[in-house]
């Protein structure tokens, strides 16, 4: 009986890390997740969108450089492709306008301001034909102190169904910056289109796209990208992010133990690998709206109320 009780207690503690944390430690985790979470603003020529992201800080040379993980569909309105002739052959070059990062400043429970920073796109993957992931680099140097911690346990790559989770995102865009919700892993290995997702019940709304999903100890385990509102949302699991990062030689953006490349090497990275003549397809799939929705928010005009992107 004692052994059975001990096993049950160990299982409960595994599935709910907060039971092992003091109120002070719980508050510390909450403040940490607020500190690394930001709003992403993507202002194009004819459209703008808002989403979420998390900060990571790495040292390159003697400088601290801040990078941001977000999803590809939040910034795809900034993407353009041009063709150049090199050595007699045509070559397509993917380019992005700068992305704006907005960090909320909160003291003693009150919003006291915000910091706005421009960022360049380092790596991008298309939402329809790719992984729907993006890594940005903040132009300002020696800015960041906080940095996301990623779940990189190779012995247990899949987070079990029932594991409690936190999500921090900009629900409804900047208006809902750094909103914190909770839920569980409700299913793993959902296939939507060509990609694998994990299903979660964390509450997410338009603007949550790109926001982190975390264990209650603060470790990042996935990124919200699609959903139907409360109770049913899909995240890119960290195992898929790891695979993408390894394929494109950017594991340093997840694992602080990986040696950082030089700034020159980062600037040489191809932003996107185009697999066809015309690049990733942007055509709408037949049959109307696809499900689940991409949950970014698109304010059409600063004077108008935000509208929801239900692709």
mmCIF file of C-alpha atoms in Angstrom, residues 35-304:
data_model
loop_
_atom_site.group_PDB
_atom_site.id
_atom_site.type_symbol
_atom_site.label_atom_id
_atom_site.label_comp_id
_atom_site.label_asym_id
_atom_site.label_seq_id
_atom_site.Cartn_x
_atom_site.Cartn_y
_atom_site.Cartn_z
ATOM 1 C CA UNK A 35 9.678 38.879 -19.079
ATOM 2 C CA UNK A 36 10.484 36.725 -22.111
ATOM 3 C CA UNK A 37 7.138 37.196 -23.918
ATOM 4 C CA UNK A 38 6.630 39.945 -26.508
ATOM 5 C CA UNK A 39 4.153 41.196 -29.090
ATOM 6 C CA UNK A 40 5.099 40.919 -32.765
ATOM 7 C CA UNK A 41 3.895 43.685 -35.107
ATOM 8 C CA UNK A 42 4.202 43.132 -38.842
ATOM 9 C CA UNK A 43 3.564 46.313 -40.824
ATOM 10 C CA UNK A 44 3.467 45.715 -44.575
ATOM 11 C CA UNK A 45 2.636 48.104 -47.405
ATOM 12 C CA UNK A 46 -0.994 47.073 -47.592
ATOM 13 C CA UNK A 47 -1.583 45.094 -44.400
ATOM 14 C CA UNK A 48 -0.371 44.632 -40.882
ATOM 15 C CA UNK A 49 -0.730 41.820 -38.392
ATOM 16 C CA UNK A 50 0.013 41.159 -34.748
ATOM 17 C CA UNK A 51 1.145 38.020 -33.005
ATOM 18 C CA UNK A 52 3.354 36.804 -30.176
ATOM 19 C CA UNK A 53 6.887 35.611 -29.591
ATOM 20 C CA UNK A 54 9.518 34.836 -26.972
ATOM 21 C CA UNK A 55 12.990 36.259 -26.436
ATOM 22 C CA UNK A 56 16.280 34.417 -26.204
ATOM 23 C CA UNK A 57 19.616 36.058 -25.489
ATOM 24 C CA UNK A 58 22.954 34.838 -26.815
ATOM 25 C CA UNK A 59 26.483 36.232 -26.583
ATOM 26 C CA UNK A 60 28.328 36.875 -29.852
ATOM 27 C CA UNK A 61 31.833 38.152 -29.287
ATOM 28 C CA UNK A 62 31.429 40.662 -26.469
ATOM 29 C CA UNK A 63 27.851 41.623 -27.302
ATOM 30 C CA UNK A 64 24.567 40.245 -26.055
ATOM 31 C CA UNK A 65 22.254 39.669 -28.999
ATOM 32 C CA UNK A 66 18.509 39.112 -28.609
ATOM 33 C CA UNK A 67 16.658 36.706 -30.885
ATOM 34 C CA UNK A 68 12.925 36.040 -31.071
ATOM 35 C CA UNK A 69 11.019 32.849 -31.879
ATOM 36 C CA UNK A 70 7.636 33.368 -33.530
ATOM 37 C CA UNK A 71 5.564 31.715 -36.248
ATOM 38 C CA UNK A 72 5.943 32.267 -39.966
ATOM 39 C CA UNK A 73 2.381 33.320 -40.763
ATOM 40 C CA UNK A 74 2.523 36.355 -38.455
ATOM 41 C CA UNK A 75 5.243 37.957 -40.593
ATOM 42 C CA UNK A 76 4.513 36.567 -44.050
ATOM 43 C CA UNK A 77 3.038 39.888 -45.210
ATOM 44 C CA UNK A 78 6.582 41.325 -45.024
ATOM 45 C CA UNK A 79 7.983 38.731 -47.420
ATOM 46 C CA UNK A 80 9.026 39.486 -50.983
ATOM 47 C CA UNK A 81 10.962 37.543 -53.622
ATOM 48 C CA UNK A 82 13.110 39.071 -56.340
ATOM 49 C CA UNK A 83 15.115 37.458 -59.107
ATOM 50 C CA UNK A 84 18.758 38.324 -59.775
ATOM 51 C CA UNK A 85 21.128 37.115 -62.487
ATOM 52 C CA UNK A 86 24.346 35.590 -61.181
ATOM 53 C CA UNK A 87 26.944 33.986 -63.440
ATOM 54 C CA UNK A 88 24.398 33.898 -66.224
ATOM 55 C CA UNK A 89 21.788 32.044 -64.155
ATOM 56 C CA UNK A 90 18.710 33.412 -62.440
ATOM 57 C CA UNK A 91 18.453 33.153 -58.681
ATOM 58 C CA UNK A 92 15.546 33.962 -56.411
ATOM 59 C CA UNK A 93 16.274 35.968 -53.255
ATOM 60 C CA UNK A 94 13.836 36.099 -50.347
ATOM 61 C CA UNK A 95 13.727 39.386 -48.455
ATOM 62 C CA UNK A 96 11.740 40.709 -45.498
ATOM 63 C CA UNK A 97 11.018 44.182 -44.208
ATOM 64 C CA UNK A 98 11.831 44.741 -40.541
ATOM 65 C CA UNK A 99 9.523 43.356 -37.859
ATOM 66 C CA UNK A 100 8.615 45.386 -34.774
ATOM 67 C CA UNK A 101 8.999 43.809 -31.340
ATOM 68 C CA UNK A 102 7.010 45.337 -28.467
ATOM 69 C CA UNK A 103 7.857 44.477 -24.870
ATOM 70 C CA UNK A 104 5.492 45.481 -22.072
ATOM 71 C CA UNK A 105 6.947 47.001 -18.908
ATOM 72 C CA UNK A 106 5.069 46.138 -15.718
ATOM 73 C CA UNK A 107 5.942 47.157 -12.162
ATOM 74 C CA UNK A 108 4.001 46.186 -9.044
ATOM 75 C CA UNK A 109 1.181 44.857 -11.167
ATOM 76 C CA UNK A 110 0.773 48.035 -13.225
ATOM 77 C CA UNK A 111 1.715 48.690 -16.834
ATOM 78 C CA UNK A 112 4.286 51.489 -16.856
ATOM 79 C CA UNK A 113 5.292 51.562 -20.521
ATOM 80 C CA UNK A 114 6.695 49.591 -23.403
ATOM 81 C CA UNK A 115 9.878 49.130 -25.408
ATOM 82 C CA UNK A 116 9.709 48.972 -29.201
ATOM 83 C CA UNK A 117 12.544 47.417 -31.192
ATOM 84 C CA UNK A 118 13.111 46.619 -34.853
ATOM 85 C CA UNK A 119 14.164 43.099 -35.768
ATOM 86 C CA UNK A 120 15.415 41.398 -38.927
ATOM 87 C CA UNK A 121 14.246 37.972 -40.079
ATOM 88 C CA UNK A 122 17.016 35.377 -39.753
ATOM 89 C CA UNK A 123 15.092 32.211 -40.690
ATOM 90 C CA UNK A 124 11.568 31.701 -42.016
ATOM 91 C CA UNK A 125 9.394 28.736 -42.941
ATOM 92 C CA UNK A 126 6.093 29.068 -44.773
ATOM 93 C CA UNK A 127 2.830 28.157 -43.022
ATOM 94 C CA UNK A 128 1.252 26.247 -45.916
ATOM 95 C CA UNK A 129 4.210 24.276 -47.278
ATOM 96 C CA UNK A 130 6.699 24.470 -44.413
ATOM 97 C CA UNK A 131 6.999 24.438 -40.637
ATOM 98 C CA UNK A 132 5.364 27.848 -39.922
ATOM 99 C CA UNK A 133 8.354 28.968 -37.841
ATOM 100 C CA UNK A 134 10.552 32.061 -37.813
ATOM 101 C CA UNK A 135 13.598 33.326 -35.939
ATOM 102 C CA UNK A 136 14.164 37.091 -35.706
ATOM 103 C CA UNK A 137 17.154 39.095 -34.505
ATOM 104 C CA UNK A 138 16.686 42.368 -32.634
ATOM 105 C CA UNK A 139 18.798 45.144 -34.151
ATOM 106 C CA UNK A 140 19.612 46.731 -30.773
ATOM 107 C CA UNK A 141 22.651 45.186 -29.105
ATOM 108 C CA UNK A 142 23.198 44.505 -25.391
ATOM 109 C CA UNK A 143 19.465 44.861 -24.798
ATOM 110 C CA UNK A 144 18.240 41.513 -23.563
ATOM 111 C CA UNK A 145 18.779 39.871 -20.205
ATOM 112 C CA UNK A 146 15.929 37.355 -20.020
ATOM 113 C CA UNK A 147 16.092 34.267 -22.209
ATOM 114 C CA UNK A 148 13.702 31.412 -22.912
ATOM 115 C CA UNK A 149 14.585 27.938 -21.637
ATOM 116 C CA UNK A 150 13.656 25.110 -23.998
ATOM 117 C CA UNK A 151 12.701 21.555 -23.094
ATOM 118 C CA UNK A 152 15.456 19.511 -24.760
ATOM 119 C CA UNK A 153 15.209 16.145 -22.983
ATOM 120 C CA UNK A 154 15.997 13.556 -25.660
ATOM 121 C CA UNK A 155 15.006 10.673 -23.384
ATOM 122 C CA UNK A 156 11.394 11.939 -23.158
ATOM 123 C CA UNK A 157 10.805 13.960 -26.342
ATOM 124 C CA UNK A 158 6.986 13.787 -26.165
ATOM 125 C CA UNK A 159 5.209 15.681 -23.404
ATOM 126 C CA UNK A 160 2.582 13.253 -21.988
ATOM 127 C CA UNK A 161 -1.145 13.812 -22.421
ATOM 128 C CA UNK A 162 -2.530 15.470 -19.288
ATOM 129 C CA UNK A 163 0.590 17.499 -18.498
ATOM 130 C CA UNK A 164 -0.397 20.963 -17.158
ATOM 131 C CA UNK A 165 0.755 23.881 -19.307
ATOM 132 C CA UNK A 166 0.956 27.661 -19.375
ATOM 133 C CA UNK A 167 0.594 29.841 -22.463
ATOM 134 C CA UNK A 168 1.657 33.475 -22.624
ATOM 135 C CA UNK A 169 0.655 35.448 -25.694
ATOM 136 C CA UNK A 170 -0.742 38.715 -26.977
ATOM 137 C CA UNK A 171 -4.371 37.642 -27.034
ATOM 138 C CA UNK A 172 -6.165 40.028 -29.419
ATOM 139 C CA UNK A 173 -2.835 41.629 -30.248
ATOM 140 C CA UNK A 174 -1.173 44.412 -28.273
ATOM 141 C CA UNK A 175 -4.370 44.993 -26.302
ATOM 142 C CA UNK A 176 -3.919 41.592 -24.684
ATOM 143 C CA UNK A 177 -0.124 41.590 -24.447
ATOM 144 C CA UNK A 178 1.391 39.015 -22.077
ATOM 145 C CA UNK A 179 -1.927 37.395 -21.199
ATOM 146 C CA UNK A 180 -1.318 34.162 -19.315
ATOM 147 C CA UNK A 181 -3.607 31.149 -19.632
ATOM 148 C CA UNK A 182 -3.422 27.522 -18.564
ATOM 149 C CA UNK A 183 -4.449 24.123 -19.868
ATOM 150 C CA UNK A 184 -3.122 20.648 -20.541
ATOM 151 C CA UNK A 185 -1.701 18.567 -23.367
ATOM 152 C CA UNK A 186 -4.923 17.063 -24.691
ATOM 153 C CA UNK A 187 -3.476 14.994 -27.561
ATOM 154 C CA UNK A 188 -0.175 14.436 -29.344
ATOM 155 C CA UNK A 189 0.744 13.776 -32.955
ATOM 156 C CA UNK A 190 -2.158 15.530 -34.674
ATOM 157 C CA UNK A 191 -1.528 15.733 -38.443
ATOM 158 C CA UNK A 192 -2.870 18.842 -40.151
ATOM 159 C CA UNK A 193 -1.871 19.338 -43.768
ATOM 160 C CA UNK A 194 1.717 18.163 -44.054
ATOM 161 C CA UNK A 195 2.821 18.836 -40.475
ATOM 162 C CA UNK A 196 2.568 17.315 -37.009
ATOM 163 C CA UNK A 197 1.143 19.242 -34.068
ATOM 164 C CA UNK A 198 0.278 18.594 -30.447
ATOM 165 C CA UNK A 199 -3.162 19.566 -29.197
ATOM 166 C CA UNK A 200 -3.648 21.679 -26.077
ATOM 167 C CA UNK A 201 -6.486 23.251 -24.102
ATOM 168 C CA UNK A 202 -4.610 26.451 -23.222
ATOM 169 C CA UNK A 203 -6.861 29.397 -24.058
ATOM 170 C CA UNK A 204 -5.643 31.189 -27.179
ATOM 171 C CA UNK A 205 -7.209 33.798 -29.439
ATOM 172 C CA UNK A 206 -6.127 35.727 -32.547
ATOM 173 C CA UNK A 207 -2.838 37.360 -31.571
ATOM 174 C CA UNK A 208 -1.660 34.248 -29.699
ATOM 175 C CA UNK A 209 0.101 32.893 -32.784
ATOM 176 C CA UNK A 210 3.818 32.544 -32.074
ATOM 177 C CA UNK A 211 3.339 32.605 -28.315
ATOM 178 C CA UNK A 212 5.086 30.048 -26.154
ATOM 179 C CA UNK A 213 3.552 27.061 -24.396
ATOM 180 C CA UNK A 214 5.399 26.122 -21.228
ATOM 181 C CA UNK A 215 5.616 23.502 -18.539
ATOM 182 C CA UNK A 216 4.616 24.992 -15.213
ATOM 183 C CA UNK A 217 8.305 25.080 -14.308
ATOM 184 C CA UNK A 218 8.849 27.589 -17.137
ATOM 185 C CA UNK A 219 10.397 25.334 -19.799
ATOM 186 C CA UNK A 220 9.230 26.024 -23.358
ATOM 187 C CA UNK A 221 7.599 22.991 -24.988
ATOM 188 C CA UNK A 222 5.832 24.407 -28.033
ATOM 189 C CA UNK A 223 4.450 27.323 -30.029
ATOM 190 C CA UNK A 224 0.772 28.130 -30.568
ATOM 191 C CA UNK A 225 0.055 28.495 -34.287
ATOM 192 C CA UNK A 226 -3.496 27.318 -34.995
ATOM 193 C CA UNK A 227 -6.703 27.011 -33.074
ATOM 194 C CA UNK A 228 -10.412 27.426 -32.641
ATOM 195 C CA UNK A 229 -10.398 29.607 -29.511
ATOM 196 C CA UNK A 230 -10.915 28.149 -26.069
ATOM 197 C CA UNK A 231 -10.256 24.494 -25.473
ATOM 198 C CA UNK A 232 -8.834 23.434 -28.838
ATOM 199 C CA UNK A 233 -5.524 24.788 -30.096
ATOM 200 C CA UNK A 234 -2.552 23.303 -31.909
ATOM 201 C CA UNK A 235 1.083 23.972 -31.096
ATOM 202 C CA UNK A 236 4.279 23.182 -32.932
ATOM 203 C CA UNK A 237 5.927 20.812 -30.436
ATOM 204 C CA UNK A 238 9.500 21.451 -29.396
ATOM 205 C CA UNK A 239 10.590 18.167 -31.006
ATOM 206 C CA UNK A 240 9.520 19.560 -34.401
ATOM 207 C CA UNK A 241 11.277 22.850 -33.721
ATOM 208 C CA UNK A 242 14.451 20.906 -32.872
ATOM 209 C CA UNK A 243 14.273 18.965 -36.131
ATOM 210 C CA UNK A 244 13.870 22.190 -38.137
ATOM 211 C CA UNK A 245 16.693 23.897 -36.236
ATOM 212 C CA UNK A 246 19.060 20.964 -36.859
ATOM 213 C CA UNK A 247 18.217 20.872 -40.563
ATOM 214 C CA UNK A 248 19.073 24.565 -40.928
ATOM 215 C CA UNK A 249 22.056 24.638 -38.548
ATOM 216 C CA UNK A 250 20.461 26.986 -36.009
ATOM 217 C CA UNK A 251 20.355 24.763 -32.922
ATOM 218 C CA UNK A 252 22.074 27.657 -31.139
ATOM 219 C CA UNK A 253 18.637 29.321 -31.203
ATOM 220 C CA UNK A 254 17.334 26.578 -28.903
ATOM 221 C CA UNK A 255 20.308 25.181 -27.007
ATOM 222 C CA UNK A 256 22.627 27.631 -25.194
ATOM 223 C CA UNK A 257 25.295 24.904 -25.057
ATOM 224 C CA UNK A 258 25.697 25.009 -28.848
ATOM 225 C CA UNK A 259 28.517 27.269 -29.988
ATOM 226 C CA UNK A 260 27.298 30.556 -31.423
ATOM 227 C CA UNK A 261 28.283 31.431 -35.002
ATOM 228 C CA UNK A 262 29.748 34.822 -35.774
ATOM 229 C CA UNK A 263 27.507 37.700 -36.764
ATOM 230 C CA UNK A 264 28.883 37.433 -40.299
ATOM 231 C CA UNK A 265 27.864 33.766 -40.464
ATOM 232 C CA UNK A 266 24.367 34.555 -39.193
ATOM 233 C CA UNK A 267 23.964 37.261 -41.829
ATOM 234 C CA UNK A 268 24.955 34.742 -44.527
ATOM 235 C CA UNK A 269 22.214 32.283 -43.549
ATOM 236 C CA UNK A 270 19.594 31.883 -46.287
ATOM 237 C CA UNK A 271 16.364 33.244 -44.834
ATOM 238 C CA UNK A 272 14.283 30.630 -46.616
ATOM 239 C CA UNK A 273 14.916 27.615 -48.798
ATOM 240 C CA UNK A 274 12.753 27.856 -51.899
ATOM 241 C CA UNK A 275 11.941 24.446 -53.298
ATOM 242 C CA UNK A 276 10.158 25.528 -56.475
ATOM 243 C CA UNK A 277 10.489 28.151 -59.174
ATOM 244 C CA UNK A 278 7.810 30.347 -57.683
ATOM 245 C CA UNK A 279 8.526 29.651 -54.034
ATOM 246 C CA UNK A 280 5.979 28.409 -51.480
ATOM 247 C CA UNK A 281 2.400 28.340 -52.674
ATOM 248 C CA UNK A 282 0.234 31.141 -51.399
ATOM 249 C CA UNK A 283 -2.946 29.881 -53.026
ATOM 250 C CA UNK A 284 -5.969 29.289 -50.849
ATOM 251 C CA UNK A 285 -6.993 25.673 -50.577
ATOM 252 C CA UNK A 286 -10.299 24.834 -52.280
ATOM 253 C CA UNK A 287 -13.396 24.431 -50.170
ATOM 254 C CA UNK A 288 -13.247 27.658 -48.162
ATOM 255 C CA UNK A 289 -11.760 28.003 -44.712
ATOM 256 C CA UNK A 290 -9.356 25.365 -43.462
ATOM 257 C CA UNK A 291 -9.519 24.177 -39.862
ATOM 258 C CA UNK A 292 -8.055 24.921 -37.420
ATOM 259 C CA UNK A 293 -7.579 28.598 -38.156
ATOM 260 C CA UNK A 294 -4.305 30.458 -38.217
ATOM 261 C CA UNK A 295 -4.852 32.652 -35.191
ATOM 262 C CA UNK A 296 -3.107 35.877 -36.026
ATOM 263 C CA UNK A 297 -4.874 39.201 -35.775
ATOM 264 C CA UNK A 298 -5.035 41.675 -38.660
ATOM 265 C CA UNK A 299 -5.934 45.291 -37.891
ATOM 266 C CA UNK A 300 -6.818 46.672 -41.335
ATOM 267 C CA UNK A 301 -6.580 50.319 -40.318
ATOM 268 C CA UNK A 302 -5.406 51.956 -37.066
ATOM 269 C CA UNK A 303 -8.826 53.643 -36.752
ATOM 270 C CA UNK A 304 -10.764 50.418 -37.272
#
